[in-house]
Amino acid sequence: MTGQTSNWLIRVSAAGLIAMTAIIGWQVFGRFVLGSSPSWTEQASLVLMIWYVFLAAAAGVHEGFHIRIELLETMSSPRNARRVRIAIQMFVAAFGLVLLVFGSQLVWLVRDHVIPSLGISRGLAYLPLPISGLLMAVFALAQAKADRPPAAAEDR
């Protein structure tokens, strides 16, 4: 289930990046060719960027393509390397929970604020914070639970 969710997040993030690129292209075309750029393009591209970055970050926790330092894990014995990996996953899960709690508070605080050029709630723009925080925590806990030492480490 987490794999399907991660694949969905990656697809949605890619679609958001493509949409943002098209919107910015329209803004540049409007500014330099038509002499007037639409007023909604900047805010729309910013909202899309918030959405696709946070959704892709959650997928990154599942897929393991987020930035991490492997020095402690590499220098440790296989038993300690496993502990380090689990500790890192617990830290990522805690960070996800922080995003969930404080992101939810932010969404709630700005729910009545409207983005003028788009006519939507600012809370909608920040909604990916708690969503991605929850997904990060779930993905990190699932990876910590399923952690096994690499095959090469088992041979030692």
PDB file of C-alpha atoms in Angstrom:
ATOM      1  CA  MET A   1       0.000   0.000   0.000  1.00  0.00           C
ATOM      2  CA  THR A   2       2.793   2.446   0.835  1.00  0.00           C
ATOM      3  CA  GLY A   3       4.426   1.721  -2.521  1.00  0.00           C
ATOM      4  CA  GLN A   4       1.237   2.581  -4.410  1.00  0.00           C
ATOM      5  CA  THR A   5       0.800   5.744  -2.366  1.00  0.00           C
ATOM      6  CA  SER A   6       4.387   6.761  -3.064  1.00  0.00           C
ATOM      7  CA  ASN A   7       3.954   6.157  -6.810  1.00  0.00           C
ATOM      8  CA  TRP A   8       0.778   8.243  -6.760  1.00  0.00           C
ATOM      9  CA  LEU A   9       2.599  11.056  -4.918  1.00  0.00           C
ATOM     10  CA  ILE A  10       5.400  11.037  -7.478  1.00  0.00           C
ATOM     11  CA  ARG A  11       2.918  11.214 -10.378  1.00  0.00           C
ATOM     12  CA  VAL A  12       0.935  14.036  -8.782  1.00  0.00           C
ATOM     13  CA  SER A  13       4.156  15.936  -8.017  1.00  0.00           C
ATOM     14  CA  ALA A  14       5.365  15.517 -11.592  1.00  0.00           C
ATOM     15  CA  ALA A  15       2.014  16.788 -12.887  1.00  0.00           C
ATOM     16  CA  GLY A  16       2.288  19.783 -10.542  1.00  0.00           C
ATOM     17  CA  LEU A  17       5.778  20.576 -11.830  1.00  0.00           C
ATOM     18  CA  ILE A  18       4.570  20.374 -15.420  1.00  0.00           C
ATOM     19  CA  ALA A  19       1.557  22.576 -14.652  1.00  0.00           C
ATOM     20  CA  MET A  20       3.738  25.122 -12.855  1.00  0.00           C
ATOM     21  CA  THR A  21       6.147  25.207 -15.803  1.00  0.00           C
ATOM     22  CA  ALA A  22       3.255  25.805 -18.196  1.00  0.00           C
ATOM     23  CA  ILE A  23       1.866  28.590 -16.000  1.00  0.00           C
ATOM     24  CA  ILE A  24       5.234  30.316 -15.767  1.00  0.00           C
ATOM     25  CA  GLY A  25       5.641  29.912 -19.541  1.00  0.00           C
ATOM     26  CA  TRP A  26       2.268  31.606 -20.008  1.00  0.00           C
ATOM     27  CA  GLN A  27       3.347  34.407 -17.674  1.00  0.00           C
ATOM     28  CA  VAL A  28       6.571  34.999 -19.632  1.00  0.00           C
ATOM     29  CA  PHE A  29       4.685  34.853 -22.942  1.00  0.00           C
ATOM     30  CA  GLY A  30       2.113  37.303 -21.626  1.00  0.00           C
ATOM     31  CA  ARG A  31       4.728  39.697 -20.321  1.00  0.00           C
ATOM     32  CA  PHE A  32       7.083  39.778 -23.291  1.00  0.00           C
ATOM     33  CA  VAL A  33       4.817  39.009 -26.245  1.00  0.00           C
ATOM     34  CA  LEU A  34       1.403  40.317 -25.219  1.00  0.00           C
ATOM     35  CA  GLY A  35       2.768  43.112 -23.041  1.00  0.00           C
ATOM     36  CA  SER A  36       0.631  42.130 -20.044  1.00  0.00           C
ATOM     37  CA  SER A  37       1.020  39.074 -17.853  1.00  0.00           C
ATOM     38  CA  PRO A  38      -1.983  37.539 -16.089  1.00  0.00           C
ATOM     39  CA  SER A  39      -2.277  38.478 -12.417  1.00  0.00           C
ATOM     40  CA  TRP A  40      -2.982  34.924 -11.207  1.00  0.00           C
ATOM     41  CA  THR A  41       0.089  33.173 -12.609  1.00  0.00           C
ATOM     42  CA  GLU A  42       2.583  34.003  -9.867  1.00  0.00           C
ATOM     43  CA  GLN A  43       0.373  32.906  -6.980  1.00  0.00           C
ATOM     44  CA  ALA A  44      -0.833  29.813  -8.845  1.00  0.00           C
ATOM     45  CA  SER A  45       2.733  28.698  -9.518  1.00  0.00           C
ATOM     46  CA  LEU A  46       3.675  29.261  -5.865  1.00  0.00           C
ATOM     47  CA  VAL A  47       0.715  27.207  -4.613  1.00  0.00           C
ATOM     48  CA  LEU A  48       1.539  24.414  -7.058  1.00  0.00           C
ATOM     49  CA  MET A  49       5.171  24.466  -5.950  1.00  0.00           C
ATOM     50  CA  ILE A  50       4.213  24.091  -2.283  1.00  0.00           C
ATOM     51  CA  TRP A  51       2.007  21.137  -3.194  1.00  0.00           C
ATOM     52  CA  TYR A  52       4.439  19.260  -5.410  1.00  0.00           C
ATOM     53  CA  VAL A  53       7.494  19.843  -3.231  1.00  0.00           C
ATOM     54  CA  PHE A  54       5.868  18.552  -0.057  1.00  0.00           C
ATOM     55  CA  LEU A  55       4.199  15.590  -1.761  1.00  0.00           C
ATOM     56  CA  ALA A  56       7.491  14.659  -3.428  1.00  0.00           C
ATOM     57  CA  ALA A  57       9.275  15.000  -0.073  1.00  0.00           C
ATOM     58  CA  ALA A  58       6.873  12.474   1.439  1.00  0.00           C
ATOM     59  CA  ALA A  59       7.497  10.119  -1.483  1.00  0.00           C
ATOM     60  CA  GLY A  60      11.219  10.688  -0.944  1.00  0.00           C
ATOM     61  CA  VAL A  61      10.958   9.227   2.533  1.00  0.00           C
ATOM     62  CA  HIS A  62       9.424   6.056   1.129  1.00  0.00           C
ATOM     63  CA  GLU A  63      11.676   5.805  -1.916  1.00  0.00           C
ATOM     64  CA  GLY A  64      14.847   6.808  -0.072  1.00  0.00           C
ATOM     65  CA  PHE A  65      15.781   9.537  -2.550  1.00  0.00           C
ATOM     66  CA  HIS A  66      15.970  12.224   0.108  1.00  0.00           C
ATOM     67  CA  ILE A  67      19.325  13.581   1.162  1.00  0.00           C
ATOM     68  CA  ARG A  68      20.982  11.664   3.979  1.00  0.00           C
ATOM     69  CA  ILE A  69      24.425  11.144   5.382  1.00  0.00           C
ATOM     70  CA  GLU A  70      25.494   7.511   5.499  1.00  0.00           C
ATOM     71  CA  LEU A  71      28.796   8.019   7.303  1.00  0.00           C
ATOM     72  CA  LEU A  72      27.621   6.712  10.693  1.00  0.00           C
ATOM     73  CA  GLU A  73      25.873   3.756   9.092  1.00  0.00           C
ATOM     74  CA  THR A  74      28.877   2.879   6.927  1.00  0.00           C
ATOM     75  CA  MET A  75      31.372   3.102   9.777  1.00  0.00           C
ATOM     76  CA  SER A  76      29.260   1.017  12.167  1.00  0.00           C
ATOM     77  CA  SER A  77      29.121  -2.712  12.634  1.00  0.00           C
ATOM     78  CA  PRO A  78      26.111  -4.405  10.981  1.00  0.00           C
ATOM     79  CA  ARG A  79      24.254  -4.493  14.296  1.00  0.00           C
ATOM     80  CA  ASN A  80      24.910  -0.817  15.026  1.00  0.00           C
ATOM     81  CA  ALA A  81      24.215   0.159  11.397  1.00  0.00           C
ATOM     82  CA  ARG A  82      20.735  -1.287  11.788  1.00  0.00           C
ATOM     83  CA  ARG A  83      20.251   0.748  14.965  1.00  0.00           C
ATOM     84  CA  VAL A  84      21.452   3.882  13.202  1.00  0.00           C
ATOM     85  CA  ARG A  85      19.025   3.287  10.297  1.00  0.00           C
ATOM     86  CA  ILE A  86      16.128   2.777  12.704  1.00  0.00           C
ATOM     87  CA  ALA A  87      17.107   5.870  14.718  1.00  0.00           C
ATOM     88  CA  ILE A  88      17.206   7.917  11.526  1.00  0.00           C
ATOM     89  CA  GLN A  89      13.760   6.637  10.541  1.00  0.00           C
ATOM     90  CA  MET A  90      12.439   7.549  14.000  1.00  0.00           C
ATOM     91  CA  PHE A  91      13.868  11.045  13.601  1.00  0.00           C
ATOM     92  CA  VAL A  92      12.190  11.374  10.182  1.00  0.00           C
ATOM     93  CA  ALA A  93       8.898  10.107  11.675  1.00  0.00           C
ATOM     94  CA  ALA A  94       9.168  12.692  14.474  1.00  0.00           C
ATOM     95  CA  PHE A  95       9.808  15.423  11.894  1.00  0.00           C
ATOM     96  CA  GLY A  96       6.738  14.234   9.995  1.00  0.00           C
ATOM     97  CA  LEU A  97       4.644  14.477  13.141  1.00  0.00           C
ATOM     98  CA  VAL A  98       5.932  18.017  13.733  1.00  0.00           C
ATOM     99  CA  LEU A  99       4.868  18.908  10.186  1.00  0.00           C
ATOM    100  CA  LEU A 100       1.494  17.297  10.819  1.00  0.00           C
ATOM    101  CA  VAL A 101       0.821  19.189  14.055  1.00  0.00           C
ATOM    102  CA  PHE A 102       2.210  22.604  13.177  1.00  0.00           C
ATOM    103  CA  GLY A 103       1.107  22.380   9.551  1.00  0.00           C
ATOM    104  CA  SER A 104      -2.436  21.672  10.733  1.00  0.00           C
ATOM    105  CA  GLN A 105      -2.263  24.688  13.024  1.00  0.00           C
ATOM    106  CA  LEU A 106      -1.036  26.877  10.158  1.00  0.00           C
ATOM    107  CA  VAL A 107      -3.817  25.671   7.859  1.00  0.00           C
ATOM    108  CA  TRP A 108      -6.365  26.397  10.581  1.00  0.00           C
ATOM    109  CA  LEU A 109      -4.988  29.877  11.307  1.00  0.00           C
ATOM    110  CA  VAL A 110      -5.031  31.018   7.663  1.00  0.00           C
ATOM    111  CA  ARG A 111      -8.205  29.237   6.549  1.00  0.00           C
ATOM    112  CA  ASP A 112     -10.120  32.531   6.326  1.00  0.00           C
ATOM    113  CA  HIS A 113      -7.409  34.352   4.389  1.00  0.00           C
ATOM    114  CA  VAL A 114      -8.088  34.423   0.665  1.00  0.00           C
ATOM    115  CA  ILE A 115      -5.428  34.576  -2.028  1.00  0.00           C
ATOM    116  CA  PRO A 116      -6.841  37.553  -3.958  1.00  0.00           C
ATOM    117  CA  SER A 117      -5.636  36.643  -7.423  1.00  0.00           C
ATOM    118  CA  LEU A 118      -6.908  33.060  -7.131  1.00  0.00           C
ATOM    119  CA  GLY A 119      -9.949  33.444  -4.881  1.00  0.00           C
ATOM    120  CA  ILE A 120      -9.023  30.386  -2.795  1.00  0.00           C
ATOM    121  CA  SER A 121      -8.219  29.987   0.871  1.00  0.00           C
ATOM    122  CA  ARG A 122      -4.585  30.339   1.940  1.00  0.00           C
ATOM    123  CA  GLY A 123      -5.246  27.226   4.037  1.00  0.00           C
ATOM    124  CA  LEU A 124      -5.608  25.247   0.811  1.00  0.00           C
ATOM    125  CA  ALA A 125      -2.124  26.386  -0.196  1.00  0.00           C
ATOM    126  CA  TYR A 126      -0.640  25.080   3.060  1.00  0.00           C
ATOM    127  CA  LEU A 127      -2.680  21.869   3.254  1.00  0.00           C
ATOM    128  CA  PRO A 128       0.192  19.711   1.923  1.00  0.00           C
ATOM    129  CA  LEU A 129       2.213  20.383   5.098  1.00  0.00           C
ATOM    130  CA  PRO A 130       0.091  18.236   7.418  1.00  0.00           C
ATOM    131  CA  ILE A 131      -0.674  15.730   4.649  1.00  0.00           C
ATOM    132  CA  SER A 132       2.991  15.193   3.826  1.00  0.00           C
ATOM    133  CA  GLY A 133       3.885  15.174   7.515  1.00  0.00           C
ATOM    134  CA  LEU A 134       1.463  12.330   8.141  1.00  0.00           C
ATOM    135  CA  LEU A 135       2.723  10.428   5.105  1.00  0.00           C
ATOM    136  CA  MET A 136       6.358  10.965   6.114  1.00  0.00           C
ATOM    137  CA  ALA A 137       5.662   9.577   9.574  1.00  0.00           C
ATOM    138  CA  VAL A 138       3.805   6.557   8.195  1.00  0.00           C
ATOM    139  CA  PHE A 139       6.491   5.831   5.593  1.00  0.00           C
ATOM    140  CA  ALA A 140       9.340   6.231   8.090  1.00  0.00           C
ATOM    141  CA  LEU A 141       7.683   3.989  10.681  1.00  0.00           C
ATOM    142  CA  ALA A 142       6.964   1.338   8.044  1.00  0.00           C
ATOM    143  CA  GLN A 143      10.594   1.421   6.900  1.00  0.00           C
ATOM    144  CA  ALA A 144      11.878   1.218  10.469  1.00  0.00           C
ATOM    145  CA  LYS A 145       9.634  -1.774  11.148  1.00  0.00           C
ATOM    146  CA  ALA A 146      10.695  -3.592   7.963  1.00  0.00           C
ATOM    147  CA  ASP A 147      14.410  -2.793   8.362  1.00  0.00           C
ATOM    148  CA  ARG A 148      16.758  -5.674   7.657  1.00  0.00           C
ATOM    149  CA  PRO A 149      20.516  -5.578   7.340  1.00  0.00           C
ATOM    150  CA  PRO A 150      21.855  -5.554   3.758  1.00  0.00           C
ATOM    151  CA  ALA A 151      22.656  -8.952   2.261  1.00  0.00           C
ATOM    152  CA  ALA A 152      26.385  -8.185   2.286  1.00  0.00           C
ATOM    153  CA  ALA A 153      26.260  -7.470   6.038  1.00  0.00           C
ATOM    154  CA  GLU A 154      24.576 -10.819   6.734  1.00  0.00           C
ATOM    155  CA  ASP A 155      27.558 -12.665   5.234  1.00  0.00           C
ATOM    156  CA  ARG A 156      30.019 -11.220   7.767  1.00  0.00           C
TER     157      ARG A 156
END
